[in-house]
Short mmCIF file of C-alpha atoms in Angstrom, two decimals:
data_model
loop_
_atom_site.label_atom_id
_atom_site.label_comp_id
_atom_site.label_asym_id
_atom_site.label_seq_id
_atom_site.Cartn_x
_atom_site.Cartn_y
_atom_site.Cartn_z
CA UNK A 15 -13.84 11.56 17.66
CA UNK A 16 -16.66 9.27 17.82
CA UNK A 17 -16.87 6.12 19.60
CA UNK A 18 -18.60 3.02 17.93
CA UNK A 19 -19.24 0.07 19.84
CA UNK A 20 -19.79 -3.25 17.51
CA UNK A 21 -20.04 -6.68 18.70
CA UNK A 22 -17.62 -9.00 16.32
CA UNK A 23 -16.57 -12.48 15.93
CA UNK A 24 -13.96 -12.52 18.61
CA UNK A 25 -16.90 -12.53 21.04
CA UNK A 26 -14.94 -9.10 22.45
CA UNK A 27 -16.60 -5.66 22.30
CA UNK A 28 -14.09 -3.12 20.35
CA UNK A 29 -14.67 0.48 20.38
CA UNK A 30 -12.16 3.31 19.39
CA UNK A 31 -10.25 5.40 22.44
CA UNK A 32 -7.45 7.46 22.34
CA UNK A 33 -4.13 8.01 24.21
CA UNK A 34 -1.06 10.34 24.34
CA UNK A 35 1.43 10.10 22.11
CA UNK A 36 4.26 9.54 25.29
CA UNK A 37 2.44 6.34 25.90
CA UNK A 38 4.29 5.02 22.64
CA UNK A 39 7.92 4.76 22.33
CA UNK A 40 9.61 5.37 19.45
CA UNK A 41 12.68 6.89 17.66
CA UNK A 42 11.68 9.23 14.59
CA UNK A 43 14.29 9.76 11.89
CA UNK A 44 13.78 12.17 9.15
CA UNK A 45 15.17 10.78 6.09
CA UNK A 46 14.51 13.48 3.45
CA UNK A 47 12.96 16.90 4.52
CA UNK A 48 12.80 18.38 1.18
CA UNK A 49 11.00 16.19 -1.01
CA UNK A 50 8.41 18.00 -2.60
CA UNK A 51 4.90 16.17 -3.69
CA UNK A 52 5.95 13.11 -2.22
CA UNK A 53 3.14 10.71 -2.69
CA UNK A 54 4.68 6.63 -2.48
CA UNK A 55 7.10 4.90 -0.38
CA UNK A 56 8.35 1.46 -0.56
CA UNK A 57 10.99 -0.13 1.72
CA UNK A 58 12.57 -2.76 -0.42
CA UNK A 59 16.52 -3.30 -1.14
CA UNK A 60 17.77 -1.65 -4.04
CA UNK A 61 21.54 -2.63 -3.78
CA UNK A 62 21.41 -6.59 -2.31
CA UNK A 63 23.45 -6.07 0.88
CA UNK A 64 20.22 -7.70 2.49
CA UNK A 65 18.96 -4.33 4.33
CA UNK A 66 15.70 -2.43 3.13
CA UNK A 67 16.05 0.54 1.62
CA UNK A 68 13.73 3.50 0.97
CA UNK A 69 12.20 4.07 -2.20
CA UNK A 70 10.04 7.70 -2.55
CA UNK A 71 8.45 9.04 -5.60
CA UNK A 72 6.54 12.43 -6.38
CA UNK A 73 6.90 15.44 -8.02
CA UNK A 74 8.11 13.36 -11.23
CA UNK A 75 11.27 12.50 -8.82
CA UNK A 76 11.89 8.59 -8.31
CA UNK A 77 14.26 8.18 -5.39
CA UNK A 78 16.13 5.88 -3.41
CA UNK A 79 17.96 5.87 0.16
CA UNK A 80 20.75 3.50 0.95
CA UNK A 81 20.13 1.83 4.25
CA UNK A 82 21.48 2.57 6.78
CA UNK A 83 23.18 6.65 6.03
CA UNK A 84 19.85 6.84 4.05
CA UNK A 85 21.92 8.33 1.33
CA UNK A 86 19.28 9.77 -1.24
CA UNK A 87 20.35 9.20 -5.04
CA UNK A 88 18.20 9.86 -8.22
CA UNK A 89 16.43 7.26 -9.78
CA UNK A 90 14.68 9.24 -12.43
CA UNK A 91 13.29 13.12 -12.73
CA UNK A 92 11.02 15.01 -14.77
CA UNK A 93 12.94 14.38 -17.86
CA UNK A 94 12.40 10.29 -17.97
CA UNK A 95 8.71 10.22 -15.49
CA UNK A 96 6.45 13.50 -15.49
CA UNK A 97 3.38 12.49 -13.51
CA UNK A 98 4.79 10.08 -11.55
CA UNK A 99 2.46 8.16 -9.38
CA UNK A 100 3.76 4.37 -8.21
CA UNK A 101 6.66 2.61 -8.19
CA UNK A 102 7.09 -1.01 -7.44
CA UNK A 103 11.11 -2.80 -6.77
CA UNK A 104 12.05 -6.32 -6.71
CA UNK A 105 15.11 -7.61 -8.02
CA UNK A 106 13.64 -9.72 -11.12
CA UNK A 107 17.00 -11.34 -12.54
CA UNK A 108 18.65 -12.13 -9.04
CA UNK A 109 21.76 -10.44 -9.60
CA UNK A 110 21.09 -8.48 -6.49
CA UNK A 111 20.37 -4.84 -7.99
CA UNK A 112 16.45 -4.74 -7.81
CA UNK A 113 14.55 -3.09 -10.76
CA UNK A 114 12.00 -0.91 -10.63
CA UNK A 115 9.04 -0.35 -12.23
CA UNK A 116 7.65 3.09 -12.52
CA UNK A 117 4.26 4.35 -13.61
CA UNK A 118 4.17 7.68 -14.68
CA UNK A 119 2.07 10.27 -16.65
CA UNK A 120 -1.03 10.09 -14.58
CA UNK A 121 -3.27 13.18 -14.67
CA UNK A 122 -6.83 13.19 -12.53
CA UNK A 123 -8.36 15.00 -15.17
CA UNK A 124 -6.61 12.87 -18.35
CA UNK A 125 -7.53 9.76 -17.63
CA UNK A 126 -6.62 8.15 -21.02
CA UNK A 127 -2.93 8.78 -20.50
CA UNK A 128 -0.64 6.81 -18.44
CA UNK A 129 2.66 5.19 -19.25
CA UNK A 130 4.42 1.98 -17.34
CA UNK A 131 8.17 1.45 -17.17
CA UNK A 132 11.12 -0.43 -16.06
CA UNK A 133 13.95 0.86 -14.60
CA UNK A 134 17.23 -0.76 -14.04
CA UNK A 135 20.63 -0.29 -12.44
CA UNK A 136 23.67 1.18 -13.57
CA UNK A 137 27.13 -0.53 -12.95
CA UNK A 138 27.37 1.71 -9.97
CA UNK A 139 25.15 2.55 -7.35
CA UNK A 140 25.96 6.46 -8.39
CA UNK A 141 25.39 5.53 -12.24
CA UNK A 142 22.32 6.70 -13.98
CA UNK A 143 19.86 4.07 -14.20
CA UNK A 144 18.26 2.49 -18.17
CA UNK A 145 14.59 2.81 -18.99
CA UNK A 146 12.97 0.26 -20.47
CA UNK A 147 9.45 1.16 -21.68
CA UNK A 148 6.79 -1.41 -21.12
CA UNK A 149 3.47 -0.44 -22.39
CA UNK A 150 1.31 2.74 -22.26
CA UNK A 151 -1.60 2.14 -19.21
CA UNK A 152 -4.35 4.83 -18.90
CA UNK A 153 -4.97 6.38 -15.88
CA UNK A 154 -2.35 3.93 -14.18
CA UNK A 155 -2.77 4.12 -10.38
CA UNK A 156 -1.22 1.43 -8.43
CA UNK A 157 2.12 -1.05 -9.10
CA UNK A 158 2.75 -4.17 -7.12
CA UNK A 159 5.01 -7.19 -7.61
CA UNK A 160 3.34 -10.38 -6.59
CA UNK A 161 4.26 -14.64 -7.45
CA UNK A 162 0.41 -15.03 -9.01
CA UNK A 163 1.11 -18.31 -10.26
CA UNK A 164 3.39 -19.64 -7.21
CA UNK A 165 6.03 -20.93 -9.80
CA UNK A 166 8.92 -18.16 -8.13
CA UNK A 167 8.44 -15.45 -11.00
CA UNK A 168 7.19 -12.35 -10.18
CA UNK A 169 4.10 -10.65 -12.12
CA UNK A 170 3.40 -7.15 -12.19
CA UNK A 171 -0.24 -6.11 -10.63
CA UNK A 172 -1.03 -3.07 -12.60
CA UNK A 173 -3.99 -1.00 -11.24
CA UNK A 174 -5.59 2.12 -13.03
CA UNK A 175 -7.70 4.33 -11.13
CA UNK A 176 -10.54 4.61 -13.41
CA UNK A 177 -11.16 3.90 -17.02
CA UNK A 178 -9.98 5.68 -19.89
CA UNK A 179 -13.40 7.19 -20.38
CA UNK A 180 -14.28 7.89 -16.50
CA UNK A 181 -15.14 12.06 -16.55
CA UNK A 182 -16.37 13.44 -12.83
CA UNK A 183 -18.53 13.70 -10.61
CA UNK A 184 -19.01 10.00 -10.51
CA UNK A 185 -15.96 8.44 -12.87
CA UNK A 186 -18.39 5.60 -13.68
CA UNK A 187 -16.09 3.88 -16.65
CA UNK A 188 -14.39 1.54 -14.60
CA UNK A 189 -10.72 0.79 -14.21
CA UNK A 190 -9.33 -2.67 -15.59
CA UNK A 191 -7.16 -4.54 -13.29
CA UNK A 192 -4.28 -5.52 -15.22
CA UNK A 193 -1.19 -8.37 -15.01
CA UNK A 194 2.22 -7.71 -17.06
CA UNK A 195 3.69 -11.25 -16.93
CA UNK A 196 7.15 -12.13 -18.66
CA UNK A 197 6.12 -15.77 -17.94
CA UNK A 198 8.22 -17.02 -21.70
CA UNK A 199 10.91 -14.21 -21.09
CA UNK A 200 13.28 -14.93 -18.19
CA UNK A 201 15.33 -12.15 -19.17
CA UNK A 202 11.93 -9.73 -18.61
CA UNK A 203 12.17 -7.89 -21.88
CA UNK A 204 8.89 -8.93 -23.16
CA UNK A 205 5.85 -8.40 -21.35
CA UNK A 206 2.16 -9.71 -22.11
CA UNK A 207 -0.59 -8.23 -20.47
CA UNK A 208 -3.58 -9.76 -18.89
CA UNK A 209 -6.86 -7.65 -17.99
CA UNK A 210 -7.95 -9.73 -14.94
CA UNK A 211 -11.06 -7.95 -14.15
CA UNK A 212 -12.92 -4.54 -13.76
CA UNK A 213 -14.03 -2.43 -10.72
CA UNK A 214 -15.41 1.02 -10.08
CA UNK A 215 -12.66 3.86 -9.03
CA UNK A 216 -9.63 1.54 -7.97
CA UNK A 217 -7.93 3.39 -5.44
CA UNK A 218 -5.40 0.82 -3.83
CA UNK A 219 -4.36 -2.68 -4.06
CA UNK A 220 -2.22 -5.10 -2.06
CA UNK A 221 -0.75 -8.41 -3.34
CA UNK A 222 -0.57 -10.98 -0.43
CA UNK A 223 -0.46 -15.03 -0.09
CA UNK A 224 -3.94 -14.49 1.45
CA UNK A 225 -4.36 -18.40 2.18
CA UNK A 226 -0.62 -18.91 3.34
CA UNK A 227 0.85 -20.34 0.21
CA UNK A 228 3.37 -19.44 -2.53
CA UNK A 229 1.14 -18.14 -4.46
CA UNK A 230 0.08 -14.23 -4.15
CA UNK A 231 -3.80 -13.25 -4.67
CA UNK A 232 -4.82 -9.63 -5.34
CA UNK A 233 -7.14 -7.19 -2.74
CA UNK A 234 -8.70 -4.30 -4.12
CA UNK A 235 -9.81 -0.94 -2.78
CA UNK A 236 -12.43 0.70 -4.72
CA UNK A 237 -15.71 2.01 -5.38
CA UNK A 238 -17.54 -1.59 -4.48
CA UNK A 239 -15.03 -1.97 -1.35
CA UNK A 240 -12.98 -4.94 -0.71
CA UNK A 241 -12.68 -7.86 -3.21
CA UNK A 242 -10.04 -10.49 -3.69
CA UNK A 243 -8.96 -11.82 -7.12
CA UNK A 244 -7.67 -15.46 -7.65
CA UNK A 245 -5.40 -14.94 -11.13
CA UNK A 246 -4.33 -17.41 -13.86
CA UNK A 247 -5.34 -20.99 -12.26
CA UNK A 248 -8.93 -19.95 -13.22
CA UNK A 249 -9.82 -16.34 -12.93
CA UNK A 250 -12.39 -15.10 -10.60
CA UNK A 251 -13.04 -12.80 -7.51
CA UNK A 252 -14.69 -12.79 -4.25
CA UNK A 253 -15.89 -9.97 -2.60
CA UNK A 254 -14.70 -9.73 1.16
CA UNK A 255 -16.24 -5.94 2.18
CA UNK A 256 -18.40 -3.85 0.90
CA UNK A 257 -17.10 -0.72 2.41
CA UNK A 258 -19.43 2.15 2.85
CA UNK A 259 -22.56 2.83 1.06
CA UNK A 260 -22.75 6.30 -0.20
CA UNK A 261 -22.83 8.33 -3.66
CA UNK A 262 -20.14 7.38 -6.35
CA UNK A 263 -17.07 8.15 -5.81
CA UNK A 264 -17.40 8.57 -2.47
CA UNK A 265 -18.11 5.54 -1.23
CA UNK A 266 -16.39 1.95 -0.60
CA UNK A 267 -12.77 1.91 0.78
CA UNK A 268 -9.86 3.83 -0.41
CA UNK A 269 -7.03 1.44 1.39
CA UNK A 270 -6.90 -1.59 1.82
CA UNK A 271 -3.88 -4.27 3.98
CA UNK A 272 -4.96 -7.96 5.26
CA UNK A 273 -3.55 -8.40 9.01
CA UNK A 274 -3.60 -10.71 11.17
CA UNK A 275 -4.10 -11.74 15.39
CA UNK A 276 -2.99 -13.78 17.35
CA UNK A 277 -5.93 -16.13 18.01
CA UNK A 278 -4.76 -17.16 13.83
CA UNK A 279 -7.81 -14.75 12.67
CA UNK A 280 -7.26 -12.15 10.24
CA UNK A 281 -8.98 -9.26 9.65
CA UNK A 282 -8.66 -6.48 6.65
CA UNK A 283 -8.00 -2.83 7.56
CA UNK A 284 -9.33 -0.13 5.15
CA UNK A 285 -9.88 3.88 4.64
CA UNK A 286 -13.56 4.33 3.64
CA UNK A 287 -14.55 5.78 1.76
CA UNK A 288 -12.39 7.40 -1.44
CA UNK A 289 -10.32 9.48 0.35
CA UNK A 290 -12.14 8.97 3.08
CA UNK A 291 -12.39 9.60 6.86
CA UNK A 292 -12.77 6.59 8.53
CA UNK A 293 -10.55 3.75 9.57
CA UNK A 294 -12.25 0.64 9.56
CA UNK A 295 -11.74 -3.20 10.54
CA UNK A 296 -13.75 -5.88 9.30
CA UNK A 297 -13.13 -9.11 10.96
CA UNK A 298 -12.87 -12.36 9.68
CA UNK A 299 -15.48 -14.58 10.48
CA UNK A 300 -15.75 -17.37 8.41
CA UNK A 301 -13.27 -19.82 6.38
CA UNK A 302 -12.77 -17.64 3.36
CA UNK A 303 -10.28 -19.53 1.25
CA UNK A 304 -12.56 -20.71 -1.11
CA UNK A 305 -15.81 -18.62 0.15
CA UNK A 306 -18.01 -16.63 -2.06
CA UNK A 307 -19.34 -14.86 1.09
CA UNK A 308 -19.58 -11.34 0.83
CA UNK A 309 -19.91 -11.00 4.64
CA UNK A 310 -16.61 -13.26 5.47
CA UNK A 311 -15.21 -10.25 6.88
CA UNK A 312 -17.25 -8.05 8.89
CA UNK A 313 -19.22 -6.10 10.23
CA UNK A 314 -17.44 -3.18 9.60
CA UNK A 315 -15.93 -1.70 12.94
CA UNK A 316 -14.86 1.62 12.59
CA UNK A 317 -12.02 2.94 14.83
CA UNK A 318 -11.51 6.53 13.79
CA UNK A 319 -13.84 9.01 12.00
CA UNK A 320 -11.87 11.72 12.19
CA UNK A 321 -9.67 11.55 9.18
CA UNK A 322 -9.21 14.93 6.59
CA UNK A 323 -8.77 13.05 3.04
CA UNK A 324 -7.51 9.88 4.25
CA UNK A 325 -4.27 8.31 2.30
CA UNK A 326 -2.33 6.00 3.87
CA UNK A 327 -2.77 2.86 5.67
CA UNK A 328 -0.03 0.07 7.07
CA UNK A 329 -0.49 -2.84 9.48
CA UNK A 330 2.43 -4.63 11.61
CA UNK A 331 2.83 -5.90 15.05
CA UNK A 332 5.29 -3.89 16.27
CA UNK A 333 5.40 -4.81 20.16
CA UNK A 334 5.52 -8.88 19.46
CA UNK A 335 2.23 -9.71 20.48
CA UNK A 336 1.26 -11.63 17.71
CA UNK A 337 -1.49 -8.99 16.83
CA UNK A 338 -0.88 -6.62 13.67
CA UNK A 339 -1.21 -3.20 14.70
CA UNK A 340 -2.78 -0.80 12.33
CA UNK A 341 -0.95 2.29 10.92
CA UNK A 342 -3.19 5.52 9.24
CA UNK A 343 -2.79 8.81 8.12
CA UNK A 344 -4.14 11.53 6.28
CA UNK A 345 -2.99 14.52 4.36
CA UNK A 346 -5.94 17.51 5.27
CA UNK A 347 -6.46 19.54 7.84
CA UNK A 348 -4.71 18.32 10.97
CA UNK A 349 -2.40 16.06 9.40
CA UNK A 350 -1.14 12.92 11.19
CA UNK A 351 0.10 9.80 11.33
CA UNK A 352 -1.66 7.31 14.10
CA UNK A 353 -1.32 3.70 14.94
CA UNK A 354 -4.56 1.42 16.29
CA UNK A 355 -2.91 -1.28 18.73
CA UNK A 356 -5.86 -3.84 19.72
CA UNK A 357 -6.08 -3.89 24.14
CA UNK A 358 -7.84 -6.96 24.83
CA UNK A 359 -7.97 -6.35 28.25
CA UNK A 360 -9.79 -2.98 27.32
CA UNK A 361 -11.58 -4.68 24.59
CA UNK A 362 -10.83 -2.24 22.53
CA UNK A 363 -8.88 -0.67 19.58
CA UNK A 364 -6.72 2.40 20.93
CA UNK A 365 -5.30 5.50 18.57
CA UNK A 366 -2.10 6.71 19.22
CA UNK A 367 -1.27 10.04 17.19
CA UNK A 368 2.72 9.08 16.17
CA UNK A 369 3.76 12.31 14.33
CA UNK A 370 2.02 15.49 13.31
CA UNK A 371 4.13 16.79 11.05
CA UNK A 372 3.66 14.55 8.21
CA UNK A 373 0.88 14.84 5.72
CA UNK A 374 0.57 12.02 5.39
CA UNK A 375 0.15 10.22 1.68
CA UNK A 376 1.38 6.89 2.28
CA UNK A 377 2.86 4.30 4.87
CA UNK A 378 5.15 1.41 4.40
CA UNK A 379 6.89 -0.81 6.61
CA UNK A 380 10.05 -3.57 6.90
CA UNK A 381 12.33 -3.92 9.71
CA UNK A 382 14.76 -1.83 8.54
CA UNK A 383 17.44 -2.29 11.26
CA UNK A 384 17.42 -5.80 11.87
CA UNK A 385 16.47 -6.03 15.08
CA UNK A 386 13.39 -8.15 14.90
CA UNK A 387 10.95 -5.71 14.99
CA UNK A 388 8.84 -3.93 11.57
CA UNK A 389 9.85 -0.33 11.49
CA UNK A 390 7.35 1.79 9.34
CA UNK A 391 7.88 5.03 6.98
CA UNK A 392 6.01 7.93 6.02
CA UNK A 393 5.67 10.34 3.14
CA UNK A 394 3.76 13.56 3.09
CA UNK A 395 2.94 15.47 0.47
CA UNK A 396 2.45 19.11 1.32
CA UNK A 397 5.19 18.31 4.44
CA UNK A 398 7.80 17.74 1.63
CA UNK A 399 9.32 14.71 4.12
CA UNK A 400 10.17 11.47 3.93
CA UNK A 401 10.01 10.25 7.84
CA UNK A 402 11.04 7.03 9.69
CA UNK A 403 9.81 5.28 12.76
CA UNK A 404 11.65 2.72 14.78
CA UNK A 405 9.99 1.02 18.02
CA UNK A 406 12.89 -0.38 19.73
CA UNK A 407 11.88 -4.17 20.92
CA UNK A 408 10.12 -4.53 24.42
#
C-alpha cells in the first residue's frame, strides 16, 4: 500500500499505516453462512422490542434476523422480488412492526426496468409478510428513509443508478434522484413522487441531519463525487467533493457516509472511484451549512489504495473517543473488511484488516447489544455470509 502524506485543516499531517489485526479487539459472530449473493444489510428493528435487528437481501432473498438468537426468517424470495437490490425498514405507522421497502428487478444491462415495493408484517413474526406495490423505478439502485421536511414523517430517498437510457462504456444518461412522499396519506397507501435532481452514475446515497436538525438532507455518490441536496423547503444542491478525476464511469466516489471528530469537525468518507480502490477523507474546512463551496471538504486524503472493486463503507466511533472511525471493504481479489481509526499522536489514519473472509459488499452498523458501543455488520457476496462485529467497551 501506498502512503500519501496531505496537509489538512486540522493543522495535523495524516498519512495511511497499517497494523495487525491482534491490535484490535473484537468478538466476530457469524450470523448467516449460507446466504448466497448477499449484497445489502441494514440493522434496524423489525419486531419493536427496541433491539436492532439484521436485515440482508440478495439473490432475490429479503431476510431478517431477530436480535439477539439472530433467528433468520423470510421476508420475501424469488417469487415476490427477482433482482433484488436495496431494502430500506422503518416502522412508518408506529405500531411497532417496521415496514420495509424493497427495490427489486434491477439488471446492469436493463436499465429501464426496476420495480419499488412495500412490504409489511404479518400478525406473527413467522407469518408471511403483504406486498404493496409502489411504483415501477428504472434502474433503481439505492433506498433510504429520511424526515426531508423535519415535520416527523418519513420520505423515501429513491436512487437509480443510471438513467433509463444509460448503455456502457460510459452510462452517460443520468440517474434521477427521486422522493416517494405519502405527505396527504398517513396511512402510506398513496405515494407521490418527486424527481429532486439528476447526477451521472449514482452509486450510493446516505440520508443524514447534515446541519444537526430534524430535518434529513441527502449525500450522493456518483460520477461528479460528493454533493448534498436540500429537498422540499426550496430545492437545490451543493457540491461538497469532487472525487477523482478520471474517464466516465470510473471516476468520482462510489460510497459515501458524513462522520464526525471530536474537535466538532466533520469530515465525509468515500470509495473513489466507481467501484473503486481507494478510501478517501475529505475534511471539512469551512462552515458548509449554507455554502456553495465546492472545496468545503477537502483536499482529498486518501488512506488506502489498495482496494479490489471497492463496496462497502461505514463510519462509527467505536472506542469512545469522540472520533468516528471509518469501516471499508471490498469484494475482489483479497477480500477484506478494514477499519481506519484516526492516531493523533501518530498524526495519522491507521488500517486495521478486521476479517478476511468476507467479500465484502456492504457495511452497516447500530449497537446491537446495548452496551453503549456501535457494533457493525458485514455482507459478502461471493462469501455467502452475513458476519457481525462487536468491540466490547474500553
Amino acid at each position: 500500500m501506498s502512503v500519501r502524506i496531505l496537509r489538512v485543516s486540522l493543522g495535523l499531517v495524516l498519512s495511511a499505516c497499517c497494523v495487525p489485526t491482534s491490535a484490535l479487539a473484537q468478538e466476530r459472530t457469524v450470523i448467516d453462512a449460507n446466504f448466497p449473493g448477499a449484497y445489502q444489510v441494514e440493522v434496524q428493528d423489525v419486531n419493536g422490542d427496541n433491539r436492532p435487528d439484521v436485515i440482508a437481501v440478495g439473490g432475490s432473498t429479503c431476510a431478517w434476523y431477530e436480535n439477539p438468537t439472530w433467528k433468520k426468517r423470510i421476508v420475501s424470495t424469488g417469487k415476490q422480488t427477482p433482482g433484488i437490490i436495496s431494502s430500506a425498514t422503518a416502522d412508518l405507522d408506529g405500531d411497532g412492526k417496521a415496514e420495509i421497502a424493497i427495490a427489486y428487478e434491477f439488471a446492469m444491462n436493463r436499465p429501464a426496468t426496476g420495480k419499488l415495493l412495500l412490504a409489511r408484517q404479518g400478525a406473527g413474526p413467522d407469518d408471511p409478510w403483504n406486498f404493496e406495490p409502489i411504483a415501477d423505478v428504472p434502474s433503481i439502485h439505492r433506498l433510504r428513509w429520511g424526515d426531508l421536511e423535519g415535520d416527523g414523517r418519513l420520505d423515501l430517498v429513491v436512487a437509480p443508478i443510471f438513467g433509463r437510457d444509460a448503455r456502457p462504456p460510459d452510462f452517460t444518461d443520468p440517474a434521477r434522484l427521486q422522493v416517494f412522499s405519502t405527505r396527504q396519506d398517513p396511512d402510506h397507501r398513496k405515494w407521490a413522487s418527486t424527481v429532486v435532481g439528476t447526477r451521472p452514475v449514482i452509486h450510493a446515497i446516505e440520508v443524514t441531519a447534515f446541519d444537526g436538525g430534524r430535518r434529513s438532507q441527502v449525500l450522493t455518490a456518483s460520477n461528479l463525487g460528493v454533493d448534498r441536496f436540500l429537498l422540499f423547503k426550496g430545492v437545490g444542491s451543493v457540491p461538497l467533493s469532487p472525487g477523482l478525476p478520471g474517464q466516465a464511469p470510473k471516476r468520482g466516489s462510489s460510497e459515501v457516509h458524513l462522520g464526525r471528530l471530536a474537535d466538532g469537525k466533520r469530515f465525509v468518507a468515500t470509495v473513489e472511484p466507481w467501484h473503486g480502490s481507494e478510501v478517501v477523507v475529505a475534511l471539512e474546512r469551512a462552515t458548509t451549512s449554507n455554502s456553495t463551496d465546492a472545496t468545503a471538504f477537502g483536499p482529498r486524503l486518501v488512506i488506502d489504495d489498495t482496494l479490489a472493486d471497492g463496496h462497502a463503507l461505514w463510519v462509527a466511533d467505536i472506542d469512545g473517543d469522540r472520533n468516528d472511525e471509518i469501516f471499508a471493504g471490498h469484494r475482489g481479489k483479497d477480500h477484506r473488511v478494514s477499519m481506519y481509526r484516526l492516531d493523533h499522536a501518530r498524526r495519522s489514519w491507521t488500517r486495521t484488516v478486521i476479517d478476511r473472509e468476507v467479500a465484502a459488499q456492504d457495511l452497516r452498523g447500530a449497537d446491537v447489544d446495548g452496551d453503549g458501543t456501535p457494533d457493525v455488520v458485514a455482507v459478502g457476496g461471493a462469501t455467502h455470509n452475513v458476519v457481525l462485529y462487536r468491540f466490547p467497551r474500553r
